[in-house]
Short mmCIF file of C-alpha atoms and ligand atoms in Angstrom, two decimals:
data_model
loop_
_atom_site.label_atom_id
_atom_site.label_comp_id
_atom_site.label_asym_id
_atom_site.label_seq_id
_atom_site.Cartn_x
_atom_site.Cartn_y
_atom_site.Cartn_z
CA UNK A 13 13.75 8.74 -1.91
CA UNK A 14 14.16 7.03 1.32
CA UNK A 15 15.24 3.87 3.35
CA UNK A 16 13.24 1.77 5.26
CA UNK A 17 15.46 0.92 8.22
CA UNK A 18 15.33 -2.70 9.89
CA UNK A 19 13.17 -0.79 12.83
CA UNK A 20 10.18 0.35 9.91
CA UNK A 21 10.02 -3.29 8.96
CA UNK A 22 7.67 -4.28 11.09
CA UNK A 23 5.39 -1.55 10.02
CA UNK A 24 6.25 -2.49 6.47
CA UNK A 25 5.07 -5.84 6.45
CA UNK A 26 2.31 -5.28 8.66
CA UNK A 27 0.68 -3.51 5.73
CA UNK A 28 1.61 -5.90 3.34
CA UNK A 29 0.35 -9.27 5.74
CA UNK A 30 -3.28 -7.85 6.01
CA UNK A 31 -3.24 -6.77 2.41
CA UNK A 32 -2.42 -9.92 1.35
CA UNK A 33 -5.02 -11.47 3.92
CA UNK A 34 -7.87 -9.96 2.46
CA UNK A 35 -6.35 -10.12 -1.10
CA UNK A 36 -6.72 -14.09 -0.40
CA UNK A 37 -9.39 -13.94 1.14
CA UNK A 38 -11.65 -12.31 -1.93
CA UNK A 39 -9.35 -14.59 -4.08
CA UNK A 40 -7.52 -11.95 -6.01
CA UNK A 41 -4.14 -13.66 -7.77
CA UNK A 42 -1.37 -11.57 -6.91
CA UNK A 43 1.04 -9.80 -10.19
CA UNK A 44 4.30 -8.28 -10.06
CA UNK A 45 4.62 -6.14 -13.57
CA UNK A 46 7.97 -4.40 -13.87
CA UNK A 47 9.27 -1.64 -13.20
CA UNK A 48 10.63 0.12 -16.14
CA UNK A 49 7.33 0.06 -19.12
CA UNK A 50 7.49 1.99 -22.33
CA UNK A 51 6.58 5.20 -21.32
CA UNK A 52 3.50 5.24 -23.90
CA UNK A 53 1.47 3.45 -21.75
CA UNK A 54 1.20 5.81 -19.12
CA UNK A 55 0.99 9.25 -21.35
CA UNK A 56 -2.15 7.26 -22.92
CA UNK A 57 -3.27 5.34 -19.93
CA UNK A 58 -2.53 8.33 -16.92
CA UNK A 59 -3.32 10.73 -19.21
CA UNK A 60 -0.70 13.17 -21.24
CA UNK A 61 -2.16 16.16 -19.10
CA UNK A 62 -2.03 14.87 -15.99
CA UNK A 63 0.57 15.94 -12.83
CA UNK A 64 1.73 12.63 -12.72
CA UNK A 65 2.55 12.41 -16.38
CA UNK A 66 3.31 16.03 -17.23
CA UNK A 67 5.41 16.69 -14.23
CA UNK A 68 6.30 13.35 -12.10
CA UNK A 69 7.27 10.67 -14.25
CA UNK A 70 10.29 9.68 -14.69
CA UNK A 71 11.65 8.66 -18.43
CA UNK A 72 14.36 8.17 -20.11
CA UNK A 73 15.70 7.08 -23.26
CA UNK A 74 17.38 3.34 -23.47
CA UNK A 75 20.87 3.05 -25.56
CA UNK A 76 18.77 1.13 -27.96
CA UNK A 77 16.41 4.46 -28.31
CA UNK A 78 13.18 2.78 -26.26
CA UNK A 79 11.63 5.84 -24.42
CA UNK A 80 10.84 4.45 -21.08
CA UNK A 81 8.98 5.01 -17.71
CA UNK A 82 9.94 4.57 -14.06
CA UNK A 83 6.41 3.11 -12.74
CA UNK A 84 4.62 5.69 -11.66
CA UNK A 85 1.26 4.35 -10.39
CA UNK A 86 0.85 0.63 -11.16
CA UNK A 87 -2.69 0.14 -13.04
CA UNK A 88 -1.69 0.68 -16.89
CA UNK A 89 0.94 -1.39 -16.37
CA UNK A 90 -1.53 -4.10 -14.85
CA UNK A 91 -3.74 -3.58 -18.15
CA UNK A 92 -0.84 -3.81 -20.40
CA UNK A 93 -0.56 -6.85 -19.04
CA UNK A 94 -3.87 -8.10 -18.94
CA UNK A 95 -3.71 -7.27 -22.47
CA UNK A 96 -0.43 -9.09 -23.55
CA UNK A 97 -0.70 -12.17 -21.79
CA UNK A 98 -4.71 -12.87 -23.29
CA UNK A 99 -6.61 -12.37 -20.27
CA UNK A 100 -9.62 -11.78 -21.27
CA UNK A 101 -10.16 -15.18 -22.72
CA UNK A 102 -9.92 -16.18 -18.62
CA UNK A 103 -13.01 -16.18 -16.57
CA UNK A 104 -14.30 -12.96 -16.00
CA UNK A 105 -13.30 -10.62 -13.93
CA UNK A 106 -9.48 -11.18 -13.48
CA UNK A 107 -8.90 -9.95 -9.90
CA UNK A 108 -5.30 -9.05 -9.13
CA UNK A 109 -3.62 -7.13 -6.17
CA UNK A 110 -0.21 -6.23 -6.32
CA UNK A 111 2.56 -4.48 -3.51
CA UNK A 112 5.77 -2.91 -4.73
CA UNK A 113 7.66 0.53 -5.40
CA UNK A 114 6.50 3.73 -7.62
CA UNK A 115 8.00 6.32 -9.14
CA UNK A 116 6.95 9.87 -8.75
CA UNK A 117 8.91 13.34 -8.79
CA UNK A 118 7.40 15.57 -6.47
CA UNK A 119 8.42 18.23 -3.85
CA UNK A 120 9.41 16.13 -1.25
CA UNK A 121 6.93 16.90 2.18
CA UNK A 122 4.70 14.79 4.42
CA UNK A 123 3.47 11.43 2.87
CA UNK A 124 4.77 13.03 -0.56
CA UNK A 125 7.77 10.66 -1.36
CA UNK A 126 9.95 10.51 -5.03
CA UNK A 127 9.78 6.52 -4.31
CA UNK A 128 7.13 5.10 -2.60
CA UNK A 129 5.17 1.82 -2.21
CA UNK A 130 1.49 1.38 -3.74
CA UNK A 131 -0.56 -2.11 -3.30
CA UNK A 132 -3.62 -2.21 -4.81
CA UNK A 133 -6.59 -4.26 -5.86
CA UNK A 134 -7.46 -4.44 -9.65
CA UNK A 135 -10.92 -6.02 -11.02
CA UNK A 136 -10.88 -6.20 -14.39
CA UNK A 137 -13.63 -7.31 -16.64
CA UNK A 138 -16.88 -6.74 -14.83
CA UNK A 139 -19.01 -3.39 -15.02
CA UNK A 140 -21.52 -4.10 -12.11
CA UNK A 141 -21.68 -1.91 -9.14
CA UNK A 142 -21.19 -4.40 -6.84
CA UNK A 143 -17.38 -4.48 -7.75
CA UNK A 144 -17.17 -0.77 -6.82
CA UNK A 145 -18.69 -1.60 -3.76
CA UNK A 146 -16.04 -4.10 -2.67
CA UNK A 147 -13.59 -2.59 -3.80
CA UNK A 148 -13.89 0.37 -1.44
CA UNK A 149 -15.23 -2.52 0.73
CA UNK A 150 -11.63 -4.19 0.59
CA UNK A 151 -9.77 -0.92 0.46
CA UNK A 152 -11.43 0.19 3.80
CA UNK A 153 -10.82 -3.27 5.84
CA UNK A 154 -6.94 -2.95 4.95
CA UNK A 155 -7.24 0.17 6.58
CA UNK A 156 -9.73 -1.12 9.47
CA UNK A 157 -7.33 -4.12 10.02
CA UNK A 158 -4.28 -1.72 10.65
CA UNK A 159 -6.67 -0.19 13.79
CA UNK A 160 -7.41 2.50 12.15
CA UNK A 161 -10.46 4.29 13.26
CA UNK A 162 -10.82 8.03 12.51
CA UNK A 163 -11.62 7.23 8.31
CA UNK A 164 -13.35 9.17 5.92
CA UNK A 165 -14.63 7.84 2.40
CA UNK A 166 -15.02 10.32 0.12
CA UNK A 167 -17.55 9.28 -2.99
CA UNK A 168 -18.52 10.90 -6.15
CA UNK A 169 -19.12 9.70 -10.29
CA UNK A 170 -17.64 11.68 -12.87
CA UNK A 171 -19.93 10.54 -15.76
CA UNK A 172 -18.43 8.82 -18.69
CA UNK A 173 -17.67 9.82 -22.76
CA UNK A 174 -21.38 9.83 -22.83
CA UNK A 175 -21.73 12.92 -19.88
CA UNK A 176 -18.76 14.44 -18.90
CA UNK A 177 -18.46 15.94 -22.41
CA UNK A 178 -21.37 18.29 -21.61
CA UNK A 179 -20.66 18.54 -17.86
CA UNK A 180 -17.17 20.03 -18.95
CA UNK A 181 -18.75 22.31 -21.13
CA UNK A 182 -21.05 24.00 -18.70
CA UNK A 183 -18.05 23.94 -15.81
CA UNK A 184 -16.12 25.62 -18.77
CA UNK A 185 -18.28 28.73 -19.68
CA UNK A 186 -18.89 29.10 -15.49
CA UNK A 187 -14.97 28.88 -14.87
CA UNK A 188 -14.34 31.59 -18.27
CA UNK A 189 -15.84 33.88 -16.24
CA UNK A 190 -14.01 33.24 -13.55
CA UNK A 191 -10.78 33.10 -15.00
CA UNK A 192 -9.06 35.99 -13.91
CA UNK A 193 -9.72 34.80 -10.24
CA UNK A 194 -8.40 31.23 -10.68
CA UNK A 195 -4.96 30.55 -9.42
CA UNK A 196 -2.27 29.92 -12.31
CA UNK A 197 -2.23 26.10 -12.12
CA UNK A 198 -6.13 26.28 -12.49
CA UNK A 199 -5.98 28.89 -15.52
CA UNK A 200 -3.98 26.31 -17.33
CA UNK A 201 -6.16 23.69 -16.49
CA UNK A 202 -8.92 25.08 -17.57
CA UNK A 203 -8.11 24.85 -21.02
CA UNK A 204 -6.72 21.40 -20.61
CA UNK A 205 -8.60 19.70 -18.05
CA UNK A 206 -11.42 22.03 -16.24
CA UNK A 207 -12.29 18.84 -13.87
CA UNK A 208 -9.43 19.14 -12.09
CA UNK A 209 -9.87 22.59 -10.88
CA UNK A 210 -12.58 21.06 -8.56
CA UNK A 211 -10.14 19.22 -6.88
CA UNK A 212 -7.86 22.50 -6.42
CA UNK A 213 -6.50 23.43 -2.72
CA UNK A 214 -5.90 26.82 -3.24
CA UNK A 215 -8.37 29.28 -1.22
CA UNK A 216 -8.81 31.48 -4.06
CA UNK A 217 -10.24 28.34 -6.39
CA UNK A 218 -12.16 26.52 -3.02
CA UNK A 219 -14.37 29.77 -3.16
CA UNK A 220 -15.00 29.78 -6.98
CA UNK A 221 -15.67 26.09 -7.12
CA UNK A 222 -18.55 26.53 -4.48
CA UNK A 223 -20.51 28.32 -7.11
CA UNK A 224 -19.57 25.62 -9.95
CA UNK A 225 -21.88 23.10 -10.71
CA UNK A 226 -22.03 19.85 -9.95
CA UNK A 227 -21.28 16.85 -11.90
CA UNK A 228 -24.21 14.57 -10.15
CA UNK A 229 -26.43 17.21 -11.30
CA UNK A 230 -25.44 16.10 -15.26
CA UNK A 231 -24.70 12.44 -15.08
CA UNK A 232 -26.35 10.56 -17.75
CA UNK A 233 -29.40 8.13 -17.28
CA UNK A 234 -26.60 4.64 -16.47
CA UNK A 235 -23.64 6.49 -15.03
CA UNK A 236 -26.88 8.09 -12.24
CA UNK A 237 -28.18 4.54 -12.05
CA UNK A 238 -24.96 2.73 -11.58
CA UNK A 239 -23.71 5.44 -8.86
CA UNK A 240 -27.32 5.00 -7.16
CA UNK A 241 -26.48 1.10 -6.68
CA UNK A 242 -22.78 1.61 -5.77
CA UNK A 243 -24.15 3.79 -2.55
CA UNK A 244 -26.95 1.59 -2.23
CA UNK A 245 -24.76 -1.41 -1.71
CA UNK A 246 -22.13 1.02 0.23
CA UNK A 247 -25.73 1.25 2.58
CA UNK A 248 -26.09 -2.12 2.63
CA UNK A 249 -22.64 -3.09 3.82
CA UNK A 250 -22.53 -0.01 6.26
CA UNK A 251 -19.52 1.44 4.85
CA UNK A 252 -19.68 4.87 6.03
CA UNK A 253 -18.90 7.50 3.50
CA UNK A 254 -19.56 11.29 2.32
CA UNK A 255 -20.33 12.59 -1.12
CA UNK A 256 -18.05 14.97 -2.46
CA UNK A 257 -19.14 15.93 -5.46
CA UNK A 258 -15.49 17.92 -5.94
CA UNK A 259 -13.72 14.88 -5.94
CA UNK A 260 -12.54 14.23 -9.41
CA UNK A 261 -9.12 12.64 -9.32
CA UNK A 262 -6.07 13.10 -11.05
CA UNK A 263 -5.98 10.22 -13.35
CA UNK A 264 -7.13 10.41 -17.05
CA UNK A 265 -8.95 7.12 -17.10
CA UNK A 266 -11.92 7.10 -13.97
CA UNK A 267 -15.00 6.41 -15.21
CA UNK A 268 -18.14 6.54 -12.82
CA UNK A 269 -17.28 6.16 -9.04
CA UNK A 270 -14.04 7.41 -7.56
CA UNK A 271 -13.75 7.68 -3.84
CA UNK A 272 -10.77 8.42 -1.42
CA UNK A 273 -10.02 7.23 1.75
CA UNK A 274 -8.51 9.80 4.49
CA UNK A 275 -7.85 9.35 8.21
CA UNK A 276 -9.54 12.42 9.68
CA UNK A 277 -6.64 13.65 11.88
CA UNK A 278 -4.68 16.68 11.76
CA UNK A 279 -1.22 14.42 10.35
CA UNK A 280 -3.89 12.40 8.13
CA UNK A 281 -5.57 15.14 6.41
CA UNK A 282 -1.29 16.82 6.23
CA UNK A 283 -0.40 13.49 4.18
CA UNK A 284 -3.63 13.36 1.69
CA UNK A 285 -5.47 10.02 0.66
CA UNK A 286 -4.34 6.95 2.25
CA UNK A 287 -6.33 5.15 -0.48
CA UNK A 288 -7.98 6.27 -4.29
CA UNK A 289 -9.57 4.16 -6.42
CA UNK A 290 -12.52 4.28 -8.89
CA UNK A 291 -13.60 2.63 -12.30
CA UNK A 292 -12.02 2.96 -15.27
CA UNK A 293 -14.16 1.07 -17.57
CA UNK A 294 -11.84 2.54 -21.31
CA UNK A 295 -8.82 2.14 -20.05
CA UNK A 296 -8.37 -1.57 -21.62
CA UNK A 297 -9.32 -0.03 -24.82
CA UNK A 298 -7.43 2.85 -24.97
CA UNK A 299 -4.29 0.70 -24.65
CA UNK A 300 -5.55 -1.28 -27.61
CA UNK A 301 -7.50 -4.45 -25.76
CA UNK A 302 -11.65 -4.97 -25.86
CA UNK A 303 -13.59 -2.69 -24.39
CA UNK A 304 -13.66 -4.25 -21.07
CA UNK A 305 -15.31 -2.44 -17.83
CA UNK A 306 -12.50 -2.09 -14.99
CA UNK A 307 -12.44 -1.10 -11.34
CA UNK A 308 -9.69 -0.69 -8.50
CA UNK A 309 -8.07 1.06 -6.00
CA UNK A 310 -4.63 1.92 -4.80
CA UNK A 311 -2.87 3.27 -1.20
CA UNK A 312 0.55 4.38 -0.26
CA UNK A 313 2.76 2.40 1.79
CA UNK A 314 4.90 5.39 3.36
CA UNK A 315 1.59 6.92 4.52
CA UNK A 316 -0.46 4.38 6.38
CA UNK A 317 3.30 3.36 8.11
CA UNK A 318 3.76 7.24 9.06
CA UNK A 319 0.78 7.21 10.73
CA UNK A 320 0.73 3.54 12.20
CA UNK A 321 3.96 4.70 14.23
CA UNK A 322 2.03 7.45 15.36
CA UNK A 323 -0.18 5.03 17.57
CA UNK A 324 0.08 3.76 20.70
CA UNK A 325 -0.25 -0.33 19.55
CA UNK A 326 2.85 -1.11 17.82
CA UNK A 327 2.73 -4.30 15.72
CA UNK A 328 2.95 -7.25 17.08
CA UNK A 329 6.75 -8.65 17.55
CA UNK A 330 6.35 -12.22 18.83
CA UNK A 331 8.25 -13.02 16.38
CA UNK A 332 11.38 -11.73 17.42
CA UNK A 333 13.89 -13.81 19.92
CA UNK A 334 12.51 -15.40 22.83
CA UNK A 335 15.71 -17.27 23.22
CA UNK A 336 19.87 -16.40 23.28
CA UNK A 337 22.36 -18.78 22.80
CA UNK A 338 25.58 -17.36 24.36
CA UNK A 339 29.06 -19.32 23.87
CA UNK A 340 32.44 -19.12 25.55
CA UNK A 341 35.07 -20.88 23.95
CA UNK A 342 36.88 -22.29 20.31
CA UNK A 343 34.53 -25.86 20.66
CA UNK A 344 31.66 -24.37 21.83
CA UNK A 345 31.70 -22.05 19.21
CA UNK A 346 32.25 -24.55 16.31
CA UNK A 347 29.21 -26.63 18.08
CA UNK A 348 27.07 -23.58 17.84
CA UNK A 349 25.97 -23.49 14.34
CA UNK A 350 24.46 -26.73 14.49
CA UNK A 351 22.65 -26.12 17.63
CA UNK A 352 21.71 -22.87 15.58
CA UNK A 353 20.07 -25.29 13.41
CA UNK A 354 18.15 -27.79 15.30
CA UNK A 355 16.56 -24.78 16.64
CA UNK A 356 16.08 -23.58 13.18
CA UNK A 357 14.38 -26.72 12.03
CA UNK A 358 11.98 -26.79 14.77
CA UNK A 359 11.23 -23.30 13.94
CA UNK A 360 12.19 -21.54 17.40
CA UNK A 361 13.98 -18.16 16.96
CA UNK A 362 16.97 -17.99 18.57
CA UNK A 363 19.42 -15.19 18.82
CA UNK A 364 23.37 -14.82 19.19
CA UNK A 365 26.42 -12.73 18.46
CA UNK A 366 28.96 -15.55 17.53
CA UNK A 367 31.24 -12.65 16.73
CA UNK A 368 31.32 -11.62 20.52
CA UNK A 369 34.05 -13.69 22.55
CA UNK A 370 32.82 -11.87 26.39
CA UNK A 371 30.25 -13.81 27.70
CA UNK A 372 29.30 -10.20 29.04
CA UNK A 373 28.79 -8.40 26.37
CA UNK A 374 26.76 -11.23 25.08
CA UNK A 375 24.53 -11.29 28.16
CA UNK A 376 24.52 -7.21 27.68
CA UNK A 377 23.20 -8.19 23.80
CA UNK A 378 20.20 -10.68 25.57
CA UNK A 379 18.95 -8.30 28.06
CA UNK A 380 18.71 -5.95 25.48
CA UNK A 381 17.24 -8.11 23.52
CA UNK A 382 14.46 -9.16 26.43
CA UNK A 383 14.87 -12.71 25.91
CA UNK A 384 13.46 -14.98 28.23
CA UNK A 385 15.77 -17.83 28.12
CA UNK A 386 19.64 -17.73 27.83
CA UNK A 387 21.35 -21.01 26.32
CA UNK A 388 24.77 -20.50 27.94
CA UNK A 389 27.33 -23.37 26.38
CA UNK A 390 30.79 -22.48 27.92
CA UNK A 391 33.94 -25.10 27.03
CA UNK A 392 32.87 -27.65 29.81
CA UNK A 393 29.09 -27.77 28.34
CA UNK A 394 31.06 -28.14 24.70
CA UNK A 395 32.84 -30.90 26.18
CA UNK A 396 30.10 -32.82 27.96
CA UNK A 397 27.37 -32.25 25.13
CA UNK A 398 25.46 -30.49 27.54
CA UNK A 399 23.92 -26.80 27.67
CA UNK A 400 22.46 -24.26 30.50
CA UNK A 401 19.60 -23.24 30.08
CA UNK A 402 18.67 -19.74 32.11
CA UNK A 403 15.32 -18.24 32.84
CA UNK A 404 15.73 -14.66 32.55
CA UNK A 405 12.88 -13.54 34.72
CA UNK A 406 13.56 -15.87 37.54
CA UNK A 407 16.89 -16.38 37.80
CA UNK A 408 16.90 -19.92 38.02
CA UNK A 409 19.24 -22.11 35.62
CA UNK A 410 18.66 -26.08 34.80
CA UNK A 411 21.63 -27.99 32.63
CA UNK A 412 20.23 -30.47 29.68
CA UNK A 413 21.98 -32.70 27.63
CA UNK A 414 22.26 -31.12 23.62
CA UNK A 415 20.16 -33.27 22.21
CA UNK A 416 16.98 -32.32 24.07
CA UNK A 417 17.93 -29.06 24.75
CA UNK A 418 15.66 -27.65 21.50
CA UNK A 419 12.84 -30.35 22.91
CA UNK A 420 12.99 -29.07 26.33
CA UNK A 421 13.07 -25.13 25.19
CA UNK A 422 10.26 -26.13 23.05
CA UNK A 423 8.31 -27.33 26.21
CA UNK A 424 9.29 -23.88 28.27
CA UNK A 425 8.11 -21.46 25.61
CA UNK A 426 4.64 -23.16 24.80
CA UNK A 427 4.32 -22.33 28.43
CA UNK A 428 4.70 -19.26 28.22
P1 HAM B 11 -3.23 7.64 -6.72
O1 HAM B 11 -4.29 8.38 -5.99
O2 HAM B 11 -2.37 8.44 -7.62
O3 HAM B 11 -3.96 6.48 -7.51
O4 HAM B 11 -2.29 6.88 -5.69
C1 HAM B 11 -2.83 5.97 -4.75
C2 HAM B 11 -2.21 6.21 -3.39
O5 HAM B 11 -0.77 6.15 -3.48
C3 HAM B 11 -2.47 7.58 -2.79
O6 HAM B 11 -3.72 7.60 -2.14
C4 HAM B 11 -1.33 7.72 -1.80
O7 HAM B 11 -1.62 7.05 -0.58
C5 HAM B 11 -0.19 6.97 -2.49
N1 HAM B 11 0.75 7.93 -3.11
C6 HAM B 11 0.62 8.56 -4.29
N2 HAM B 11 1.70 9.36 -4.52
C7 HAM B 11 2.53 9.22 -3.46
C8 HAM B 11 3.80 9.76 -3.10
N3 HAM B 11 4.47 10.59 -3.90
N4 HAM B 11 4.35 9.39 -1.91
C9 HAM B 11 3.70 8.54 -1.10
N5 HAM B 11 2.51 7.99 -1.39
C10 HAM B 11 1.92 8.32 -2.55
C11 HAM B 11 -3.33 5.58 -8.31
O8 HAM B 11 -2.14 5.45 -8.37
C12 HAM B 11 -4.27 4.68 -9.05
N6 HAM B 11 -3.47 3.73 -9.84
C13 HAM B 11 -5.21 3.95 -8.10
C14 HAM B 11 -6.12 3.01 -8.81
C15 HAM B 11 -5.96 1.68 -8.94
N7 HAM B 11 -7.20 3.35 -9.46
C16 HAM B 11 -7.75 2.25 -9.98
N8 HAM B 11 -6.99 1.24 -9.68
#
């Protein structure tokens, strides 16, 4: 678990402005769900033999005897929800996005954190391919807005009840004989969940999987036609991606597409998927709604920041300081906090260290600072209801009465 210091702020919200911006912008309704759920919904939502369920979660028992969760990913709690508070009888879909802290106990390493931050977009109640489309539509122009260039879009289906029943079975008898070669995760999986062997980095399992076959090759007559249209549209839109017909996931409840997003650079292939997402069209069911089709997508905070440090165009600041009000003096102190104010209501940042008495060490604050214009307000200013004013950059001072000072700073700064 780790801080994010006042200096990763600016990263922070970066990701969280243009995720918002083209949240609005598609007219998804944002949700906050909290952050402790009964722990039920995620062994049936996530899926009982998944890594995040079997091995991250966090859950406890409450004095009252609830078992409960820490969130560990956000979208059964988002269903649960949709669920509860009768959203199907809405218009359908109900598109929400959402921005906030998980829950997940792994060995700590790059982009691998025990709490991170997910957003993600959720469309719920609509089982068209167009949805998949814009979803990794959406989830790839968060990503382009951030400046990112180098992405890759991984893309594959993984059938539904109706297919992946028999797919498993033929991956089954081809892994059996295989067994002995597998590495231990992947023997255990293969009794409990073959798929994800496909998605296993060992070297040993990469070279047995390369023989396995292929879940296009066995998707049922809809689950082929609905793929065909999701990279269709994907076409259409000139979203650039590659199939990977390996890429299963580790979440219990994708149906059809599920796609990753990477940044294809040595640290961004280090950290894994910047982005996941896919359909998960039983998921309202299983936690005891209608059968309603479902589609989404999720990235990680920590990682897109880790690597938007890494690049040479830091987020804009221009929001920070522009001006320093410096003050000498027991008057011109107590006159500060309403000059503070004035500038406050006319929405100019200004900075200060009313804790500092040395007009020095308050001028060693501003240049640090790179403020263009000093307000200095010494005793005789406080007296006279007048302020200096002092252009950094040229040197050059002019003295204004207090009330136009914020007026005539106003005028400076939208010539900037
Ligand atoms: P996920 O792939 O488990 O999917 O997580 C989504 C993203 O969260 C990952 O691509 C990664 O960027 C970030 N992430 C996951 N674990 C960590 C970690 N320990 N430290 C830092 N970042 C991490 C889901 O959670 C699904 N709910 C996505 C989804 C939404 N599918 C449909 N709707």
């Amino acid at each position: 678990m780790h801080d994010i210091l006042p200096d990763d702020q600016v990263y922070f919200q970066k990701v969280c402005k243009s995720v918002e911006s083209i949240a609005n912008f598609y007219t998804f309704k944002r949700i906050e769900t909290p952050l402790l759920e009964d722990a039920d919904i995620y062994y049936k939502g996530t899926g009982e033999d998944t890594e995040i369920v079997e091995k991250q979660m966090y859950t406890f028992r409450t004095k009252g005897g609830d078992h409960v969760a820490l969130r560990p990913e956000w979208t059964p709690s988002i269903v649960r929800s949709y669920i509860e508070h009768g959203m199907q009888s809405l218009p359908q879909p109900v598109k929400l996005w959402y921005y906030g802290p998980c829950f997940r106990y792994e060995r700590p390493q790059a982009g691998r954190y025990r709490q991170f931050h997910q957003f993600g977009f959720e469309v719920i109640g609509e089982a068209k391919p167009a949805i998949d489309c814009q979803i990794i539509q959406m989830s790839h122009d968060v990503l382009k807005e951030m400046r990112f260039k180098n992405l890759i879009i991984e893309v594959n289906s993984i059938g539904d009840s109706e297919c992946r029943p028999y797919f498993k079975k033929n991956l089954m008898n081809y892994l059996r004989s295989k067994r002995s070669s597998l590495c231990p995760d992947c023997q255990r999986r293969l009794k409990q969940n073959p798929l994800r062997i496909l998605d296993c980095k060992e070297e040993k399992c990469q070279r047995i999987k390369a023989g396995a076959p292929q879940i296009i090759d066995h998707l049922c007559e809809s689950c082929h036609s609905h793929f065909k249209q999701v990279l269709e549209f994907l076409d259409e839109s000139e979203i650039p991606y590659n199939l990977n017909p390996y890429l299963v996931r580790g979440l219990d409840y994708y149906t059809k597409t599920v796609f990753e997003i990477f940044e294809n650079t040595p640290q961004g292939k280090e950290q894994g998927a910047l982005m996941g997402g896919g359909r998960y069209d039983n998921l309202v069911k299983i936690l005891g709604g209608r059968n309603t089709p479902a589609c989404g997508a999720a990235g990680g905070v920590e990682r897109i920041m880790s690597l938007l440090k890494n690049k040479e165009t830091k987020p804009d600041t221009s929001k920070d300081a522009k001006v320093f009000l410096a003050q000498l003096g027991n008057l011109s102190k107590k006159k500060s906090l309403k000059i503070l104010e004035e500038f406050r209501r006319a929405k100019i940042t200004v900075a200060e260290t009313l804790s500092k008495d040395s007009l020095k060490a308050q001028f060693r604050t501003a240049n640090k600072l790179g403020v263009r214009y000093v307000l200095i307000f010494g005793q005789r200013e406080a007296l006279n209801d007048e302020i200096i004013v002092r252009d950094m950059d040229k040197g050059s001072q002019e003295v204004f009465k207090l009330d136009a000072v914020v007026a005539e700073v106003k005028k400076k700064l939208k010539n900037l």
